Coordinates of C-alpha atoms and ligand atoms in Angstrom, one line a residue:
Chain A
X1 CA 12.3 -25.4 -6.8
X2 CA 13.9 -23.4 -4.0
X3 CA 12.6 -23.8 -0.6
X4 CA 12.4 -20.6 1.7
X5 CA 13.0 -20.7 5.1
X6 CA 11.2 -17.5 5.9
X7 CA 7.9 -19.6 5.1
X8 CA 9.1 -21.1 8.4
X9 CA 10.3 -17.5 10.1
X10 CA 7.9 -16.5 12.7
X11 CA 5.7 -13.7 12.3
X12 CA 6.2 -10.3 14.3
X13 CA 3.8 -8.0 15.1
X14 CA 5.6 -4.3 15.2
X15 CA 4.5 -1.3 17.6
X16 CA 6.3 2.0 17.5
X17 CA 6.6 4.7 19.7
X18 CA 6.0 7.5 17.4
X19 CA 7.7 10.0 20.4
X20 CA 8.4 10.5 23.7
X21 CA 4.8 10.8 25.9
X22 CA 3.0 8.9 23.6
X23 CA 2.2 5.2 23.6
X24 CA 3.4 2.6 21.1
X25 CA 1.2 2.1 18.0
X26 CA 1.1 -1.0 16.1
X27 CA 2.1 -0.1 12.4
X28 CA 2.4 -3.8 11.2
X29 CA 3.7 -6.5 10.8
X30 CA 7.1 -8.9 9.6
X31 CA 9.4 -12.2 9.2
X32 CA 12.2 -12.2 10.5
X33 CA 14.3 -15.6 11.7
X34 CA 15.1 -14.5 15.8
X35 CA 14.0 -11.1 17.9
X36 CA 17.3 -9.6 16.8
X37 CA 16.8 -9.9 13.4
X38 CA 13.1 -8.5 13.6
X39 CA 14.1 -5.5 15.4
X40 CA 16.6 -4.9 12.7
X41 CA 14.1 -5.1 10.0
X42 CA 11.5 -3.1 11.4
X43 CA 13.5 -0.4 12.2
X44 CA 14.5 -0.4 8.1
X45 CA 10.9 -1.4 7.3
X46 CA 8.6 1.2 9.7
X47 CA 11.0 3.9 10.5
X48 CA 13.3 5.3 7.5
X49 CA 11.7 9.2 8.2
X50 CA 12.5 9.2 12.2
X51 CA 8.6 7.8 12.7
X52 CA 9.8 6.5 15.6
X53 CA 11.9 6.7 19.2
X54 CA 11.4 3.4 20.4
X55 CA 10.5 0.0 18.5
X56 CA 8.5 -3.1 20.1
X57 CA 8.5 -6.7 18.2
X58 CA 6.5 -8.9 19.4
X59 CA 5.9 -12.7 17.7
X60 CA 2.4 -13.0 16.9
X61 CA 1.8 -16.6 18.6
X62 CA 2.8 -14.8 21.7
X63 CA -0.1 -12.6 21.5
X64 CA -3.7 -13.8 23.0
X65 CA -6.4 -11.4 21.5
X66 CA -10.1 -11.4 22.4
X67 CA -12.4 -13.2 19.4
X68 CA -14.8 -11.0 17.4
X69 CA -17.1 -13.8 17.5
X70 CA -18.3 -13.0 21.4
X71 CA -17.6 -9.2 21.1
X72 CA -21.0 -8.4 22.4
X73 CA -21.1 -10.8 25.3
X74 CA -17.5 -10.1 26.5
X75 CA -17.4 -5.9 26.3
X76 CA -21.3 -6.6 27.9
X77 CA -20.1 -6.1 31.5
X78 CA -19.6 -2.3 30.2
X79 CA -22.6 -1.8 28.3
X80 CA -25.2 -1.3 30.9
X81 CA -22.9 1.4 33.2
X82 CA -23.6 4.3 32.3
X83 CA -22.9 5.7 35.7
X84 CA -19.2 5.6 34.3
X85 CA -19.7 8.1 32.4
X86 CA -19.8 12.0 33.6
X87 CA -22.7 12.8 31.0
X88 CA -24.9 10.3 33.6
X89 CA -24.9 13.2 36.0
X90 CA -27.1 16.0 35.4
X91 CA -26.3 19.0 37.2
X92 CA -27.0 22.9 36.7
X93 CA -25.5 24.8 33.8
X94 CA -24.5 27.6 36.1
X95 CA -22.0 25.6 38.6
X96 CA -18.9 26.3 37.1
X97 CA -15.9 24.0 36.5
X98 CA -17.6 21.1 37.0
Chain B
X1 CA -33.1 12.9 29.5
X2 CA -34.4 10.0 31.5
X3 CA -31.7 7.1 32.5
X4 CA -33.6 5.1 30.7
X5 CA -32.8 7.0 27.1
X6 CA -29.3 7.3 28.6
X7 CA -29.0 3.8 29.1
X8 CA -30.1 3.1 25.4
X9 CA -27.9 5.6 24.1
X10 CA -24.8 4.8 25.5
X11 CA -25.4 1.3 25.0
X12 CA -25.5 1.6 21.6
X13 CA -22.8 3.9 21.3
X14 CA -20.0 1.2 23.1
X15 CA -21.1 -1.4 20.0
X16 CA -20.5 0.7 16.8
X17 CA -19.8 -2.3 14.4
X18 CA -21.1 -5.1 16.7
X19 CA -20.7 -9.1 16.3
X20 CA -23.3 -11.3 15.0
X21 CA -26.3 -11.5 17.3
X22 CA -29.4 -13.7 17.3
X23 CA -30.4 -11.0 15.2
X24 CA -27.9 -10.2 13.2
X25 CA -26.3 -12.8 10.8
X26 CA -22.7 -12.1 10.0
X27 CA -23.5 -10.9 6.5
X28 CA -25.7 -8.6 7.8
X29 CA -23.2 -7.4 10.1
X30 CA -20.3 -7.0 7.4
X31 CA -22.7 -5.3 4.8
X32 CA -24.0 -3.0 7.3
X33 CA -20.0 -2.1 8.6
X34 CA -19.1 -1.7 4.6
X35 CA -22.6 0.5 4.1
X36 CA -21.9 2.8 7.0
X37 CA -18.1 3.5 5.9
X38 CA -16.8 1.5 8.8
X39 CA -13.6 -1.0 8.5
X40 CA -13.4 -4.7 8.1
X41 CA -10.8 -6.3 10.2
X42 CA -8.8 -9.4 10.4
X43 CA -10.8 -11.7 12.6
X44 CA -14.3 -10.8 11.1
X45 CA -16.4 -12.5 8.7
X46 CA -16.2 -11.7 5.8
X47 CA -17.7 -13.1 1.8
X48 CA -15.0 -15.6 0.6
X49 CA -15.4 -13.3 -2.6
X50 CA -14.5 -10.3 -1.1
X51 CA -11.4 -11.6 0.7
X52 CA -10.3 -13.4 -3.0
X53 CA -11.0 -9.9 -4.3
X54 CA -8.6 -8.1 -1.6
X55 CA -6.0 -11.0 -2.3
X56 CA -5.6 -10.8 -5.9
X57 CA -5.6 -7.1 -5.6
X58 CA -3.3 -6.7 -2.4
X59 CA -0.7 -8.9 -4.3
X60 CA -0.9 -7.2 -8.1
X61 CA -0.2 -3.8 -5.8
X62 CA 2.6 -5.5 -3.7
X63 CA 4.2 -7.1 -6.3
X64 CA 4.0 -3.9 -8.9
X65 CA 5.9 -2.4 -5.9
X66 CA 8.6 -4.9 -6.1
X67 CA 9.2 -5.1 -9.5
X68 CA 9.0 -1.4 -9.8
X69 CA 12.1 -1.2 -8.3
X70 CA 14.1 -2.5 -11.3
X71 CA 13.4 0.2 -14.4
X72 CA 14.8 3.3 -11.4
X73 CA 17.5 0.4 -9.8
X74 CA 18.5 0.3 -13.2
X75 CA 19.9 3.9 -12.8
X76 CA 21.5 4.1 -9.2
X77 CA 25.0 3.4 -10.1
X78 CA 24.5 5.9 -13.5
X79 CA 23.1 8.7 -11.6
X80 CA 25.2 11.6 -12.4
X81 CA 25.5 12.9 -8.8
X82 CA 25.8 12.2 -4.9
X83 CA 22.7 13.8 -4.5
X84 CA 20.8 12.6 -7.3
X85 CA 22.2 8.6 -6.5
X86 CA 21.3 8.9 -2.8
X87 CA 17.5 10.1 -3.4
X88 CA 17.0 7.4 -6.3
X89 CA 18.6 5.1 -3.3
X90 CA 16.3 6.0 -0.6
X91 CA 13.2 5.9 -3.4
X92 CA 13.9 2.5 -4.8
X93 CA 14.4 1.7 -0.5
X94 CA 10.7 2.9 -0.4
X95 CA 9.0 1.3 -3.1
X96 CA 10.8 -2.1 -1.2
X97 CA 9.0 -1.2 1.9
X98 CA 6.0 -0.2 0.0
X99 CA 5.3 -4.0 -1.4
X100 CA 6.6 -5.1 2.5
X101 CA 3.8 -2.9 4.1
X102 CA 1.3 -4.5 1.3
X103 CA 2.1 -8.3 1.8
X104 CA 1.9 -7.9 5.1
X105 CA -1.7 -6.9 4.8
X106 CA -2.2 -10.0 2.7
X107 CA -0.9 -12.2 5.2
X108 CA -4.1 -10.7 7.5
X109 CA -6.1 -12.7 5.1
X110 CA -4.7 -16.1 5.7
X111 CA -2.0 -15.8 2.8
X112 CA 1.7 -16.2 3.0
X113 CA 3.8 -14.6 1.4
X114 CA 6.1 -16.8 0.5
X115 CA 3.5 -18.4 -1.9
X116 CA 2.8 -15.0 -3.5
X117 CA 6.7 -14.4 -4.4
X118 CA 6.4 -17.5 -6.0
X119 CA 3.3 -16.7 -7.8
X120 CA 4.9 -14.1 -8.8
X121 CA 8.2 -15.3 -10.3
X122 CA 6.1 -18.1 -11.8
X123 CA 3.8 -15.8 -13.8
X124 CA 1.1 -16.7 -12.4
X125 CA 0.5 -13.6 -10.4
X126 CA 0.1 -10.1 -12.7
X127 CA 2.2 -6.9 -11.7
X128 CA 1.1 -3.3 -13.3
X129 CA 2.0 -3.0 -16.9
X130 CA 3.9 0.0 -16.6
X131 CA 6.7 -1.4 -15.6
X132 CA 7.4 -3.5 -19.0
X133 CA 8.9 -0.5 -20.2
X134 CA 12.8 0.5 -20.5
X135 CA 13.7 2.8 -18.9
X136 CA 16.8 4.5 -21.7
X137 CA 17.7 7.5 -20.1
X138 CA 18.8 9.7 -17.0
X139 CA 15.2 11.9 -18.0
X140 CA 13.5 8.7 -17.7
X141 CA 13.7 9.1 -13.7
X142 CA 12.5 12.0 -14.1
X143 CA 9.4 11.2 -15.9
X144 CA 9.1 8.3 -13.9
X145 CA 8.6 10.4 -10.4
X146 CA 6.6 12.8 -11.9
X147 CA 4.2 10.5 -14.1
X148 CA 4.0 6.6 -13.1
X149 CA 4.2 7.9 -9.0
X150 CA 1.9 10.5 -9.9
X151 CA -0.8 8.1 -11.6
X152 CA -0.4 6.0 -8.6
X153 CA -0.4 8.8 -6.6
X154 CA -4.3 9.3 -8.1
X155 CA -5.0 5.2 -7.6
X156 CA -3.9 5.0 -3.9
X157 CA -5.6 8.1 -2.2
X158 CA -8.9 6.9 -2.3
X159 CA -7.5 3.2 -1.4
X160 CA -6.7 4.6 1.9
X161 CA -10.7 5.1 2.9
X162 CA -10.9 1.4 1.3
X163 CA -13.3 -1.2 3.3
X164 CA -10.7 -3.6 4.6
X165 CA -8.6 -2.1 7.5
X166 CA -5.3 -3.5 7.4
X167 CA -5.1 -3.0 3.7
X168 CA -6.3 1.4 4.4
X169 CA -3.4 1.6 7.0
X170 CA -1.2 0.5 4.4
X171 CA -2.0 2.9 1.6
X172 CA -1.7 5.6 4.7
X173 CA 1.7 5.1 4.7
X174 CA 2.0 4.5 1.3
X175 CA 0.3 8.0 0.0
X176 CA 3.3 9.4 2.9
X177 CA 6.2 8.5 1.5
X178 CA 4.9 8.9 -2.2
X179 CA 5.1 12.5 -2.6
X180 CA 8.7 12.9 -2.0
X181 CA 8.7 10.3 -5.3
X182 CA 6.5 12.8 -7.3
X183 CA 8.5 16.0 -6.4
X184 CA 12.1 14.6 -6.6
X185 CA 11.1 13.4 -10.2
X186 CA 9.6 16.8 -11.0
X187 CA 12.8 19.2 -9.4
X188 CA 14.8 16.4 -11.7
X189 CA 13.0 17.3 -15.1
X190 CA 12.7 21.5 -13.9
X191 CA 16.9 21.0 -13.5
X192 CA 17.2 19.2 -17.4
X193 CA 14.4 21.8 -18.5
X194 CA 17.2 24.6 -17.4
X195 CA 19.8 22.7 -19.0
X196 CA 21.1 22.5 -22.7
X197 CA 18.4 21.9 -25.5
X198 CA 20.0 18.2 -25.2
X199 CA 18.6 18.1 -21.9
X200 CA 15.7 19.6 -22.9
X201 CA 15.2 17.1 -26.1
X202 CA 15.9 14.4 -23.7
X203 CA 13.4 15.2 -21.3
X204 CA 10.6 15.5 -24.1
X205 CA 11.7 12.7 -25.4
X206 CA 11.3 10.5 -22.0
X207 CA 7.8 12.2 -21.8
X208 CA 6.8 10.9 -25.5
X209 CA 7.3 7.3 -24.6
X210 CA 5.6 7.5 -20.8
X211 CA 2.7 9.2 -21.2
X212 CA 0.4 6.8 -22.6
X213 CA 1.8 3.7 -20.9
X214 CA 1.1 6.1 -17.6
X215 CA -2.5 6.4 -18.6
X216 CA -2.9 2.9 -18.7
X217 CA -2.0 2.0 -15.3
X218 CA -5.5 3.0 -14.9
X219 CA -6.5 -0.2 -16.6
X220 CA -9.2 -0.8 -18.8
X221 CA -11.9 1.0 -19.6
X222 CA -15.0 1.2 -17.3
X223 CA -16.8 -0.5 -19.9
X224 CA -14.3 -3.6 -20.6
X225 CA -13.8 -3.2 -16.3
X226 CA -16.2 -6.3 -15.2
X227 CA -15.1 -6.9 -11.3
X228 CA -15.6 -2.8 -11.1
X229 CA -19.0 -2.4 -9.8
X230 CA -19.0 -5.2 -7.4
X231 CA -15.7 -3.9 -6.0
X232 CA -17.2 -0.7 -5.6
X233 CA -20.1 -1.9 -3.6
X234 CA -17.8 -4.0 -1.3
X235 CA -15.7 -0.4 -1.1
X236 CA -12.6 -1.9 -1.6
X237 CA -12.4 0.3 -4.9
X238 CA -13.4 3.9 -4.0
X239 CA -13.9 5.2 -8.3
X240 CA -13.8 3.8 -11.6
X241 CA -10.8 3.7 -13.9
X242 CA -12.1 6.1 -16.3
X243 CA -12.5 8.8 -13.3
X244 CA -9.3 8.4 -11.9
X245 CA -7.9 8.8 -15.0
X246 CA -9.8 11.4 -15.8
X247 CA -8.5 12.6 -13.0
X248 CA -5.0 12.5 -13.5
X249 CA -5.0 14.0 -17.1
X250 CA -6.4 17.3 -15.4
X251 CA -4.1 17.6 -13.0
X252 CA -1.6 16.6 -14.9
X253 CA -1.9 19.1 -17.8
X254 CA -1.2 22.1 -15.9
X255 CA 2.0 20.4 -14.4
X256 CA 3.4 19.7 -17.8
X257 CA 2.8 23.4 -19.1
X258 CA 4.8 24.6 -16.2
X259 CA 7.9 22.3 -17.3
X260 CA 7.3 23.4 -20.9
X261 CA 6.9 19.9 -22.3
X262 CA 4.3 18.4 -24.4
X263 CA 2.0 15.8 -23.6
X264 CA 2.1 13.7 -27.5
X265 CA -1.6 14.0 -27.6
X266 CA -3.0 16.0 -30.4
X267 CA -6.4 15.2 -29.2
X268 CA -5.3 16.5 -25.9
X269 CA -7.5 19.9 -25.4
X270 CA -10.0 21.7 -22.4
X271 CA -13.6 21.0 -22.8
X272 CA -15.5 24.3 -21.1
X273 CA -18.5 22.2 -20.9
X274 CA -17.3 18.8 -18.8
X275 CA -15.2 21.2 -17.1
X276 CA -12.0 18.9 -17.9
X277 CA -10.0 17.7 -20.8
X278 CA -10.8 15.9 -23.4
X279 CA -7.9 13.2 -24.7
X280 CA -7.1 10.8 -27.1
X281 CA -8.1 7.0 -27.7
X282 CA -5.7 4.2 -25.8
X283 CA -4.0 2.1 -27.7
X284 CA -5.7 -0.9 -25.9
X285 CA -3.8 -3.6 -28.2
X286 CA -0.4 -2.5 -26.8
X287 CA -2.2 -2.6 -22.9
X288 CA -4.1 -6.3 -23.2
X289 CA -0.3 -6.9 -25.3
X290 CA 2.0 -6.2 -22.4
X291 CA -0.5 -7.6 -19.4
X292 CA -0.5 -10.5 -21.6
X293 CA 3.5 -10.8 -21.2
X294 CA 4.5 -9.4 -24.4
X295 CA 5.8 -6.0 -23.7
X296 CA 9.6 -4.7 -23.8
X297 CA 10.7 -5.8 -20.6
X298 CA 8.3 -8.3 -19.0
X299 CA 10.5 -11.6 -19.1
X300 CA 13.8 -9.7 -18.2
X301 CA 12.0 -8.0 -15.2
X302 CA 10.8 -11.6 -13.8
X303 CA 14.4 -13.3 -14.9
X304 CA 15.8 -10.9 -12.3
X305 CA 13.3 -11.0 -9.5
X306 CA 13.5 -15.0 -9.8
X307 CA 17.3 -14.2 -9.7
X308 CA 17.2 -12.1 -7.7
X309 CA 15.2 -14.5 -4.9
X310 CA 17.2 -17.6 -5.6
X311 CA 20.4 -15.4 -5.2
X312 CA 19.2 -14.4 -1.9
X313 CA 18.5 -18.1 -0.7
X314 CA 22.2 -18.6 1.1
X315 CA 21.2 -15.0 3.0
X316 CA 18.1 -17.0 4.1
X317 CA 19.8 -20.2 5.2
X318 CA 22.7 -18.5 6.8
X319 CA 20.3 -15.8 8.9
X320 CA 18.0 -19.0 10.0
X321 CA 21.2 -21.1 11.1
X322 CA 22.6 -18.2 13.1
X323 CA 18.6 -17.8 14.9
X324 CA 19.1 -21.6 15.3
X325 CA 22.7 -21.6 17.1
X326 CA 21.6 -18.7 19.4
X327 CA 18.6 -20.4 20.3
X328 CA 20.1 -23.6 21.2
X329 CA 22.8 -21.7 23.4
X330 CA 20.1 -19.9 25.1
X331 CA 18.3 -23.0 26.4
X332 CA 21.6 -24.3 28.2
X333 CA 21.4 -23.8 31.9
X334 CA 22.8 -21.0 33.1
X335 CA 26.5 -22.2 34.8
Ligands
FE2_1 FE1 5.3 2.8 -4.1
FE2_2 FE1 6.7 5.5 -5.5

């Protein structure tokens, strides 16, 4: 019975810039043993057809994500302003460029 | 439009696939997200059924990826060209990264993936069947590209509107990269089809002993297909077996007369009324048979991927010890 240290290997989440102007994207995710390493693999892993100008790794335990659970009540503070939005306005079809 | 319709409207468009509420349970939630085409994600609820569903079926995808890479590794250093060893290179490279992208998604749902390589080289996991077959000659790649990626081809496009999100992203990029595997393999068999009648035999040949193992990588019938319908509801599975196979006879057909090879079918023939051809009867012994661990290749092809793992282990270690040095010089003050 072999034991495997990439049990052990953190996990990395992986966000690619897909090209210049746009914003990294996250496209998945991988072990790898140090930052190094995960760079190295994502590049083989998420960009063998030039998907990519710039690679992020990032370990997933560094990562602190809102919980589904209290979606409602923490995106709530947004719900009820619709003054935000430019469709709140109402103002007469023959202003232009407005 | 008052503000007060406005306020209603807007509100409700900000929470598309909302979270439980005191009025909504979270199976209410999920069923309503799956009902209205939307995506499951990580972090939500979900039945422990459907996430066992999405594990057994992630892995049996991610693992056929990996152990598809032996019958075409099999012919890298044989290839006869540059050319033809480079793109069998980069398409074995692909099919690598193709059982990556997948366990990845099954590590969304709490699994690791060490524990599915060793359900795997332990048997206890199942890969497709097609890949119990030998693969004897240079046409075989061929075939290979042009049949087994082009029945997969058929299985994975509708997987990529599947219910559960990071598993859909994955087939994305999947369904990408797989139709350089179906055209190399066909521009292989149109080169041997302008070659000597060798070539040619060898081709039809190749074709003979693919065809019918490529129509079961369908899997069963719908009828002897138990876990279909409930898959289908959960939309994890988009069509039934017998459709996708369907499917992939018609489009196939066409493909083959352009080649000038013949599928070994005798049944094989258009039916003006379905609007589709008609085809022979399975051999369903040899399928049940070869998922059962007794075709051609199956205890060579996990031999190697346990070998293949084990062999790898001093890679492992030595990669981990070098992360460990580097992190330990790291933390030392700064002179
Ligand atoms: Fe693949
Ligand atoms: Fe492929």
């Amino acid at each position: 019975m072999s034991t495997t240290p990439d049990a052990t290997w953190p996990l990395y989440e992986v966000f690619v810039r897909g090209k210049r102007g746009l914003n990294h994207v996250h496209v998945g995710s991988l072990h790898a043993p140090d930052d190094r390493m995960a760079l190295h693999n994502a590049r083989n892993l998420y960009t063998r057809r030039n998907e990519g100008v710039s690679i992020w790794v990032v370990r997933a335990d560094a990562i602190t994500a809102s919980s589904p659970d209290e979606k409602d009540p923490f995106f709530a503070p947004a719900g009820d302003k619709v003054y935000r939005h430019p469709t709140f306005y109402s103002i007469p079809d023959d202003v232009p460029h407005l | 439009m008052t503000v007060s319709d406005e306020t209603t409207r807007l509100a409700t468009a900000s929470t598309p696939d909302g979270a439980p509420t005191p009025e909504r349970g979270p199976e209410e939630v999920f069923e309503a997200t799956v009902a209205a085409e939307g995506r499951i994600e990580p972090r939500d609820w979900m039945p422990e059924g459907y996430r066992k569903t999405l594990v057994r079926q992630i892995a049996q995808h991610a693992h056929s990826e990996i152990i598809g890479m032996q019958p075409e590794g099999n012919w890298i250093l044989r290839a006869p060209s540059l050319r033809r060893k480079a793109i069998l290179l980069a398409k074995v490279q692909d099919e690598a990264g193709h059982g990556l992208y997948l366990y990845s998604a099954t590590e969304t749902l709490g699994v690791d993936r060490t524990e599915l390589t060793e359900k795997l080289i332990d048997s206890r996991q199942k890969y497709s069947s097609i890949f119990n077959y030998p693969t004897l000659t240079f046409a075989d790649i061929g075939v290979i590209g042009w049949l087994v990626d082009g029945a997969a081809i058929c299985n994975q496009v509708p997987l990529c509107r599947s219910s559960y999100g990071p598993y859909a992203r994955a087939m994305v990029r999947i369904c990408k990269e797989e139709s350089f595997h179906q055209r190399q393999g066909f521009e292989l068999l149109m080169t041997l089809m302008a070659g000597t009648d060798a070539q040619r035999a060898m081709v039809q040949d190749a074709v003979d002993r693919w065809w019918w193992p490529s129509l079961m990588m369908f899997g069963p019938a719908d009828g002897d297909s138990p876990n279909t319908q409930q898959s289908m509801a959960w939309r994890i599975k988009r069509h039934t077996n017998d459709e996708l196979r369907q499917r992939f006879v018609d489009m196939t057909v066409p493909q083959a007369a352009a080649l000038g090879v013949t599928l070994p079918d005798p049944a094989l023939a258009w039916n003006d009324e379905r609007q589709a051809h008609d085809f022979g009867e399975i051999d369903w012994a040899e399928f049940t048979a070869v998922v059962k661990g007794a075709g051609p290749c199956n205890a060579q092809r996990i031999a190697h991927r346990r070998a293949a793992h084990e062999n790898g282990q001093w890679v492992r270690d030595a990669a981990s010890a070098y992360a460990a040095k580097h992190a330990d010089r790291s933390e030392e003050p700064a002179a």
